[in-house]
Amino acid sequence: RNVKRIRRRVEKGELPKDTLNYEVPSEPFDSAVQGTTGISEVYFLEQESGPHLDMFSPIFAENGAVVGIVKLQISLQNLSEAIAHIEVGENGYVYIVDGKGRLIAHQSESFVLKRPTLTSRKIIADALNNITPNIDDATYINEKNVSVVGTAIKVPGYNWVVIFEQPVAEAFGFLDFIRNLFLVTVIGSFISLLIVALFLSENLTSSIRKLQKSTK
């Protein structure tokens, strides 16, 4: 109703036309009209611009009625900067995709600006569809042509997915260390038991030989 009233005032010349913008009603906007903050889907403004989203927050009168909407346009560049400091092992990192599988935060800004959709990575498609991935889905070739293993976690309320990625060689390096340590321990124990067995055998047979000699 307020939009129609403003348009009529513009048409009558009561308000300067070039100072007004109109918000196309959307689900987040309608949510704010109903009194609840709404958040839009991620979008890109220009060719060289990173991802953004809009937040619509209601303004309440003293009687609790919604009398206005505050729209915030938020750049997600700070999100990329924040997760760039998260380390996964020595060479692993974190990145985020939205509900459509589009990359919205990554340690490489140039990769984000390419606006890739990463649903071809099974681990991401599974997370978006609430499917529990198997070990084969967790391993894939990333944009650097490196074999990596990933873990995907869905963000409640946003339908975004956070992926923790690490090179396969590094991720399984610790497992190889544990396996080698186990083998060394087993072999070492076997050798120790063998030495003890030989020692005991020698002592026992020596006593038997002495008894045999004494008997003769």
PDB file of C-alpha atoms in Angstrom:
ATOM      1  CA  ARG A   1       0.000   0.000   0.000  1.00  0.00           C
ATOM      2  CA  ASN A   2       2.849   2.372   0.847  1.00  0.00           C
ATOM      3  CA  VAL A   3       4.489   1.693  -2.543  1.00  0.00           C
ATOM      4  CA  LYS A   4       1.259   2.614  -4.367  1.00  0.00           C
ATOM      5  CA  ARG A   5       0.922   5.775  -2.289  1.00  0.00           C
ATOM      6  CA  ILE A   6       4.502   6.817  -3.091  1.00  0.00           C
ATOM      7  CA  ARG A   7       4.004   6.134  -6.800  1.00  0.00           C
ATOM      8  CA  ARG A   8       0.911   8.358  -6.815  1.00  0.00           C
ATOM      9  CA  ARG A   9       2.885  11.150  -5.141  1.00  0.00           C
ATOM     10  CA  VAL A  10       5.649  10.752  -7.731  1.00  0.00           C
ATOM     11  CA  GLU A  11       3.099  10.939 -10.555  1.00  0.00           C
ATOM     12  CA  LYS A  12       1.659  14.128  -9.031  1.00  0.00           C
ATOM     13  CA  GLY A  13       5.124  15.662  -8.807  1.00  0.00           C
ATOM     14  CA  GLU A  14       5.095  15.749  -5.000  1.00  0.00           C
ATOM     15  CA  LEU A  15       8.263  13.609  -4.834  1.00  0.00           C
ATOM     16  CA  PRO A  16      11.304  13.788  -7.163  1.00  0.00           C
ATOM     17  CA  LYS A  17      11.292  10.711  -9.361  1.00  0.00           C
ATOM     18  CA  ASP A  18      15.092  10.386  -9.654  1.00  0.00           C
ATOM     19  CA  THR A  19      15.578   9.995  -5.883  1.00  0.00           C
ATOM     20  CA  LEU A  20      13.424   6.883  -5.469  1.00  0.00           C
ATOM     21  CA  ASN A  21      14.115   3.187  -5.875  1.00  0.00           C
ATOM     22  CA  TYR A  22      11.546   0.414  -5.816  1.00  0.00           C
ATOM     23  CA  GLU A  23      12.098  -3.003  -4.277  1.00  0.00           C
ATOM     24  CA  VAL A  24      10.587  -5.857  -6.226  1.00  0.00           C
ATOM     25  CA  PRO A  25       8.690  -7.974  -3.670  1.00  0.00           C
ATOM     26  CA  SER A  26      10.442 -11.246  -2.938  1.00  0.00           C
ATOM     27  CA  GLU A  27      10.210 -13.962  -0.320  1.00  0.00           C
ATOM     28  CA  PRO A  28      12.814 -12.336   2.020  1.00  0.00           C
ATOM     29  CA  PHE A  29      11.106  -8.944   1.555  1.00  0.00           C
ATOM     30  CA  ASP A  30       7.686 -10.424   2.315  1.00  0.00           C
ATOM     31  CA  SER A  31       9.190 -12.131   5.371  1.00  0.00           C
ATOM     32  CA  ALA A  32      10.344  -8.754   6.676  1.00  0.00           C
ATOM     33  CA  VAL A  33       6.880  -7.282   5.986  1.00  0.00           C
ATOM     34  CA  GLN A  34       5.507 -10.025   8.243  1.00  0.00           C
ATOM     35  CA  GLY A  35       7.971  -9.064  10.979  1.00  0.00           C
ATOM     36  CA  THR A  36      10.790 -11.571  10.454  1.00  0.00           C
ATOM     37  CA  THR A  37      14.246 -10.822   9.060  1.00  0.00           C
ATOM     38  CA  GLY A  38      14.699 -12.379   5.614  1.00  0.00           C
ATOM     39  CA  ILE A  39      17.868 -13.232   3.703  1.00  0.00           C
ATOM     40  CA  SER A  40      18.060 -13.454  -0.081  1.00  0.00           C
ATOM     41  CA  GLU A  41      19.897 -15.967  -2.218  1.00  0.00           C
ATOM     42  CA  VAL A  42      23.486 -15.210  -3.158  1.00  0.00           C
ATOM     43  CA  TYR A  43      23.929 -13.150  -6.334  1.00  0.00           C
ATOM     44  CA  PHE A  44      26.682 -11.398  -8.310  1.00  0.00           C
ATOM     45  CA  LEU A  45      26.402  -7.704  -9.172  1.00  0.00           C
ATOM     46  CA  GLU A  46      28.915  -7.287 -11.978  1.00  0.00           C
ATOM     47  CA  GLN A  47      31.390  -9.340 -13.966  1.00  0.00           C
ATOM     48  CA  GLU A  48      34.307  -8.469 -11.668  1.00  0.00           C
ATOM     49  CA  SER A  49      32.239  -8.407  -8.487  1.00  0.00           C
ATOM     50  CA  GLY A  50      32.170 -11.144  -5.881  1.00  0.00           C
ATOM     51  CA  PRO A  51      29.080 -12.737  -4.333  1.00  0.00           C
ATOM     52  CA  HIS A  52      26.550 -10.675  -2.349  1.00  0.00           C
ATOM     53  CA  LEU A  53      23.304 -11.223  -0.513  1.00  0.00           C
ATOM     54  CA  ASP A  54      20.545  -8.948   0.799  1.00  0.00           C
ATOM     55  CA  MET A  55      19.143  -8.868   4.311  1.00  0.00           C
ATOM     56  CA  PHE A  56      15.707  -7.386   4.958  1.00  0.00           C
ATOM     57  CA  SER A  57      14.933  -6.354   8.546  1.00  0.00           C
ATOM     58  CA  PRO A  58      11.587  -4.958   9.732  1.00  0.00           C
ATOM     59  CA  ILE A  59      11.164  -1.616  11.521  1.00  0.00           C
ATOM     60  CA  PHE A  60       8.487  -1.754  14.212  1.00  0.00           C
ATOM     61  CA  ALA A  61       6.228   0.996  15.532  1.00  0.00           C
ATOM     62  CA  GLU A  62       5.399   1.251  19.212  1.00  0.00           C
ATOM     63  CA  ASN A  63       2.246  -0.783  18.670  1.00  0.00           C
ATOM     64  CA  GLY A  64       4.279  -3.607  17.105  1.00  0.00           C
ATOM     65  CA  ALA A  65       3.230  -2.942  13.522  1.00  0.00           C
ATOM     66  CA  VAL A  66       5.828  -3.068  10.738  1.00  0.00           C
ATOM     67  CA  VAL A  67       6.216   0.479   9.413  1.00  0.00           C
ATOM     68  CA  GLY A  68       9.307   0.061   7.255  1.00  0.00           C
ATOM     69  CA  ILE A  69      12.006  -2.281   5.983  1.00  0.00           C
ATOM     70  CA  VAL A  70      15.770  -1.850   6.206  1.00  0.00           C
ATOM     71  CA  LYS A  71      17.630  -3.502   3.334  1.00  0.00           C
ATOM     72  CA  LEU A  72      21.308  -4.382   3.799  1.00  0.00           C
ATOM     73  CA  GLN A  73      23.435  -5.379   0.826  1.00  0.00           C
ATOM     74  CA  ILE A  74      26.241  -7.595   2.135  1.00  0.00           C
ATOM     75  CA  SER A  75      29.430  -8.570   0.324  1.00  0.00           C
ATOM     76  CA  LEU A  76      30.685 -12.078   1.085  1.00  0.00           C
ATOM     77  CA  GLN A  77      34.312 -11.132   0.486  1.00  0.00           C
ATOM     78  CA  ASN A  78      34.893 -10.957   4.239  1.00  0.00           C
ATOM     79  CA  LEU A  79      33.671 -14.539   4.478  1.00  0.00           C
ATOM     80  CA  SER A  80      36.423 -15.671   2.095  1.00  0.00           C
ATOM     81  CA  GLU A  81      38.991 -13.725   4.090  1.00  0.00           C
ATOM     82  CA  ALA A  82      37.790 -15.330   7.314  1.00  0.00           C
ATOM     83  CA  ILE A  83      37.937 -18.936   6.140  1.00  0.00           C
ATOM     84  CA  ALA A  84      41.305 -18.382   4.429  1.00  0.00           C
ATOM     85  CA  HIS A  85      42.876 -18.528   7.897  1.00  0.00           C
ATOM     86  CA  ILE A  86      41.397 -21.948   8.671  1.00  0.00           C
ATOM     87  CA  GLU A  87      44.020 -24.645   8.144  1.00  0.00           C
ATOM     88  CA  VAL A  88      43.252 -28.307   7.468  1.00  0.00           C
ATOM     89  CA  GLY A  89      46.561 -30.062   8.000  1.00  0.00           C
ATOM     90  CA  GLU A  90      49.479 -28.475   6.149  1.00  0.00           C
ATOM     91  CA  ASN A  91      47.917 -27.961   2.712  1.00  0.00           C
ATOM     92  CA  GLY A  92      44.173 -28.327   3.265  1.00  0.00           C
ATOM     93  CA  TYR A  93      41.617 -25.530   3.406  1.00  0.00           C
ATOM     94  CA  VAL A  94      37.926 -24.695   3.689  1.00  0.00           C
ATOM     95  CA  TYR A  95      35.473 -23.389   1.073  1.00  0.00           C
ATOM     96  CA  ILE A  96      31.725 -22.754   0.953  1.00  0.00           C
ATOM     97  CA  VAL A  97      29.026 -23.216  -1.677  1.00  0.00           C
ATOM     98  CA  ASP A  98      25.432 -21.972  -1.635  1.00  0.00           C
ATOM     99  CA  GLY A  99      22.232 -23.973  -2.021  1.00  0.00           C
ATOM    100  CA  LYS A 100      22.779 -24.248  -5.782  1.00  0.00           C
ATOM    101  CA  GLY A 101      26.348 -25.477  -5.421  1.00  0.00           C
ATOM    102  CA  ARG A 102      27.860 -22.151  -6.531  1.00  0.00           C
ATOM    103  CA  LEU A 103      31.174 -21.226  -4.950  1.00  0.00           C
ATOM    104  CA  ILE A 104      30.715 -18.239  -2.614  1.00  0.00           C
ATOM    105  CA  ALA A 105      33.819 -18.355  -0.387  1.00  0.00           C
ATOM    106  CA  HIS A 106      37.298 -19.736  -1.045  1.00  0.00           C
ATOM    107  CA  GLN A 107      40.898 -18.903  -0.200  1.00  0.00           C
ATOM    108  CA  SER A 108      41.411 -18.079  -3.896  1.00  0.00           C
ATOM    109  CA  GLU A 109      39.469 -14.922  -4.810  1.00  0.00           C
ATOM    110  CA  SER A 110      40.150 -15.464  -8.518  1.00  0.00           C
ATOM    111  CA  PHE A 111      38.495 -18.879  -8.333  1.00  0.00           C
ATOM    112  CA  VAL A 112      35.413 -17.334  -6.694  1.00  0.00           C
ATOM    113  CA  LEU A 113      35.176 -14.696  -9.439  1.00  0.00           C
ATOM    114  CA  LYS A 114      34.998 -17.470 -12.039  1.00  0.00           C
ATOM    115  CA  ARG A 115      31.639 -18.326 -10.424  1.00  0.00           C
ATOM    116  CA  PRO A 116      31.982 -22.118 -10.701  1.00  0.00           C
ATOM    117  CA  THR A 117      29.142 -24.468  -9.810  1.00  0.00           C
ATOM    118  CA  LEU A 118      30.616 -27.449  -7.951  1.00  0.00           C
ATOM    119  CA  THR A 119      27.702 -29.869  -7.783  1.00  0.00           C
ATOM    120  CA  SER A 120      29.720 -32.231  -9.994  1.00  0.00           C
ATOM    121  CA  ARG A 121      31.653 -33.021  -6.829  1.00  0.00           C
ATOM    122  CA  LYS A 122      29.554 -35.845  -5.440  1.00  0.00           C
ATOM    123  CA  ILE A 123      30.274 -34.957  -1.840  1.00  0.00           C
ATOM    124  CA  ILE A 124      28.653 -31.529  -2.373  1.00  0.00           C
ATOM    125  CA  ALA A 125      25.634 -32.892  -4.238  1.00  0.00           C
ATOM    126  CA  ASP A 126      25.120 -35.450  -1.462  1.00  0.00           C
ATOM    127  CA  ALA A 127      25.248 -32.778   1.244  1.00  0.00           C
ATOM    128  CA  LEU A 128      22.765 -30.532  -0.595  1.00  0.00           C
ATOM    129  CA  ASN A 129      20.382 -33.484  -0.968  1.00  0.00           C
ATOM    130  CA  ASN A 130      20.919 -34.685   2.629  1.00  0.00           C
ATOM    131  CA  ILE A 131      22.515 -37.946   1.460  1.00  0.00           C
ATOM    132  CA  THR A 132      25.193 -39.609   3.578  1.00  0.00           C
ATOM    133  CA  PRO A 133      28.280 -39.887   1.336  1.00  0.00           C
ATOM    134  CA  ASN A 134      30.484 -42.976   1.096  1.00  0.00           C
ATOM    135  CA  ILE A 135      34.270 -42.986   1.030  1.00  0.00           C
ATOM    136  CA  ASP A 136      34.391 -42.929  -2.792  1.00  0.00           C
ATOM    137  CA  ASP A 137      32.287 -39.748  -2.892  1.00  0.00           C
ATOM    138  CA  ALA A 138      34.671 -38.027  -0.479  1.00  0.00           C
ATOM    139  CA  THR A 139      37.630 -38.350  -2.877  1.00  0.00           C
ATOM    140  CA  TYR A 140      37.790 -36.180  -5.992  1.00  0.00           C
ATOM    141  CA  ILE A 141      40.109 -34.107  -8.204  1.00  0.00           C
ATOM    142  CA  ASN A 142      39.979 -30.389  -7.332  1.00  0.00           C
ATOM    143  CA  GLU A 143      40.487 -27.316  -9.492  1.00  0.00           C
ATOM    144  CA  LYS A 144      44.284 -27.648  -9.118  1.00  0.00           C
ATOM    145  CA  ASN A 145      44.128 -31.184 -10.560  1.00  0.00           C
ATOM    146  CA  VAL A 146      45.081 -32.578  -7.150  1.00  0.00           C
ATOM    147  CA  SER A 147      43.489 -35.692  -5.688  1.00  0.00           C
ATOM    148  CA  VAL A 148      41.850 -34.624  -2.438  1.00  0.00           C
ATOM    149  CA  VAL A 149      39.553 -35.973   0.240  1.00  0.00           C
ATOM    150  CA  GLY A 150      36.771 -33.774   1.590  1.00  0.00           C
ATOM    151  CA  THR A 151      34.183 -33.595   4.349  1.00  0.00           C
ATOM    152  CA  ALA A 152      30.979 -31.612   3.701  1.00  0.00           C
ATOM    153  CA  ILE A 153      28.766 -30.087   6.404  1.00  0.00           C
ATOM    154  CA  LYS A 154      25.441 -28.410   5.660  1.00  0.00           C
ATOM    155  CA  VAL A 155      24.831 -25.055   7.367  1.00  0.00           C
ATOM    156  CA  PRO A 156      21.411 -25.091   9.081  1.00  0.00           C
ATOM    157  CA  GLY A 157      19.033 -22.343   7.993  1.00  0.00           C
ATOM    158  CA  TYR A 158      21.075 -21.183   4.984  1.00  0.00           C
ATOM    159  CA  ASN A 159      21.219 -24.340   2.851  1.00  0.00           C
ATOM    160  CA  TRP A 160      24.928 -23.664   2.354  1.00  0.00           C
ATOM    161  CA  VAL A 161      27.595 -26.344   2.497  1.00  0.00           C
ATOM    162  CA  VAL A 162      31.016 -25.982   4.114  1.00  0.00           C
ATOM    163  CA  ILE A 163      33.696 -28.298   2.698  1.00  0.00           C
ATOM    164  CA  PHE A 164      36.923 -29.211   4.491  1.00  0.00           C
ATOM    165  CA  GLU A 165      39.393 -30.337   1.829  1.00  0.00           C
ATOM    166  CA  GLN A 166      42.848 -31.926   2.159  1.00  0.00           C
ATOM    167  CA  PRO A 167      45.222 -33.646  -0.296  1.00  0.00           C
ATOM    168  CA  VAL A 168      44.848 -37.423  -0.222  1.00  0.00           C
ATOM    169  CA  ALA A 169      48.573 -37.986   0.247  1.00  0.00           C
ATOM    170  CA  GLU A 170      48.564 -35.755   3.309  1.00  0.00           C
ATOM    171  CA  ALA A 171      45.254 -36.965   4.728  1.00  0.00           C
ATOM    172  CA  PHE A 172      46.261 -40.605   4.620  1.00  0.00           C
ATOM    173  CA  GLY A 173      49.895 -39.918   5.533  1.00  0.00           C
ATOM    174  CA  PHE A 174      49.046 -40.141   9.224  1.00  0.00           C
ATOM    175  CA  LEU A 175      47.225 -43.431   8.635  1.00  0.00           C
ATOM    176  CA  ASP A 176      50.315 -44.772   6.864  1.00  0.00           C
ATOM    177  CA  PHE A 177      52.395 -43.727   9.873  1.00  0.00           C
ATOM    178  CA  ILE A 178      50.052 -45.589  12.233  1.00  0.00           C
ATOM    179  CA  ARG A 179      50.114 -48.645   9.958  1.00  0.00           C
ATOM    180  CA  ASN A 180      53.916 -48.651   9.782  1.00  0.00           C
ATOM    181  CA  LEU A 181      54.144 -48.144  13.527  1.00  0.00           C
ATOM    182  CA  PHE A 182      51.834 -51.123  14.012  1.00  0.00           C
ATOM    183  CA  LEU A 183      53.928 -53.296  11.698  1.00  0.00           C
ATOM    184  CA  VAL A 184      57.170 -52.284  13.424  1.00  0.00           C
ATOM    185  CA  THR A 185      55.612 -53.000  16.811  1.00  0.00           C
ATOM    186  CA  VAL A 186      54.341 -56.417  15.707  1.00  0.00           C
ATOM    187  CA  ILE A 187      57.659 -57.397  14.085  1.00  0.00           C
ATOM    188  CA  GLY A 188      59.616 -56.077  17.052  1.00  0.00           C
ATOM    189  CA  SER A 189      57.426 -58.014  19.465  1.00  0.00           C
ATOM    190  CA  PHE A 190      57.827 -61.162  17.383  1.00  0.00           C
ATOM    191  CA  ILE A 191      61.606 -60.853  17.378  1.00  0.00           C
ATOM    192  CA  SER A 192      61.643 -60.198  21.119  1.00  0.00           C
ATOM    193  CA  LEU A 193      59.469 -63.248  21.768  1.00  0.00           C
ATOM    194  CA  LEU A 194      61.702 -65.324  19.483  1.00  0.00           C
ATOM    195  CA  ILE A 195      64.829 -64.279  21.389  1.00  0.00           C
ATOM    196  CA  VAL A 196      63.144 -65.033  24.707  1.00  0.00           C
ATOM    197  CA  ALA A 197      61.973 -68.402  23.368  1.00  0.00           C
ATOM    198  CA  LEU A 198      65.463 -69.301  22.147  1.00  0.00           C
ATOM    199  CA  PHE A 199      66.986 -68.235  25.460  1.00  0.00           C
ATOM    200  CA  LEU A 200      64.524 -70.332  27.429  1.00  0.00           C
ATOM    201  CA  SER A 201      64.964 -73.239  25.015  1.00  0.00           C
ATOM    202  CA  GLU A 202      68.736 -73.133  25.389  1.00  0.00           C
ATOM    203  CA  ASN A 203      68.518 -73.092  29.157  1.00  0.00           C
ATOM    204  CA  LEU A 204      66.021 -75.927  29.239  1.00  0.00           C
ATOM    205  CA  THR A 205      67.925 -78.137  26.762  1.00  0.00           C
ATOM    206  CA  SER A 206      71.174 -77.437  28.584  1.00  0.00           C
ATOM    207  CA  SER A 207      69.692 -78.742  31.817  1.00  0.00           C
ATOM    208  CA  ILE A 208      68.333 -81.807  30.042  1.00  0.00           C
ATOM    209  CA  ARG A 209      71.721 -82.527  28.459  1.00  0.00           C
ATOM    210  CA  LYS A 210      73.392 -82.297  31.867  1.00  0.00           C
ATOM    211  CA  LEU A 211      70.827 -84.725  33.312  1.00  0.00           C
ATOM    212  CA  GLN A 212      71.385 -87.118  30.397  1.00  0.00           C
ATOM    213  CA  LYS A 213      75.166 -86.955  30.904  1.00  0.00           C
ATOM    214  CA  SER A 214      74.825 -87.564  34.621  1.00  0.00           C
ATOM    215  CA  THR A 215      72.512 -90.502  33.974  1.00  0.00           C
ATOM    216  CA  LYS A 216      75.036 -92.116  31.603  1.00  0.00           C
TER     217      LYS A 216
END
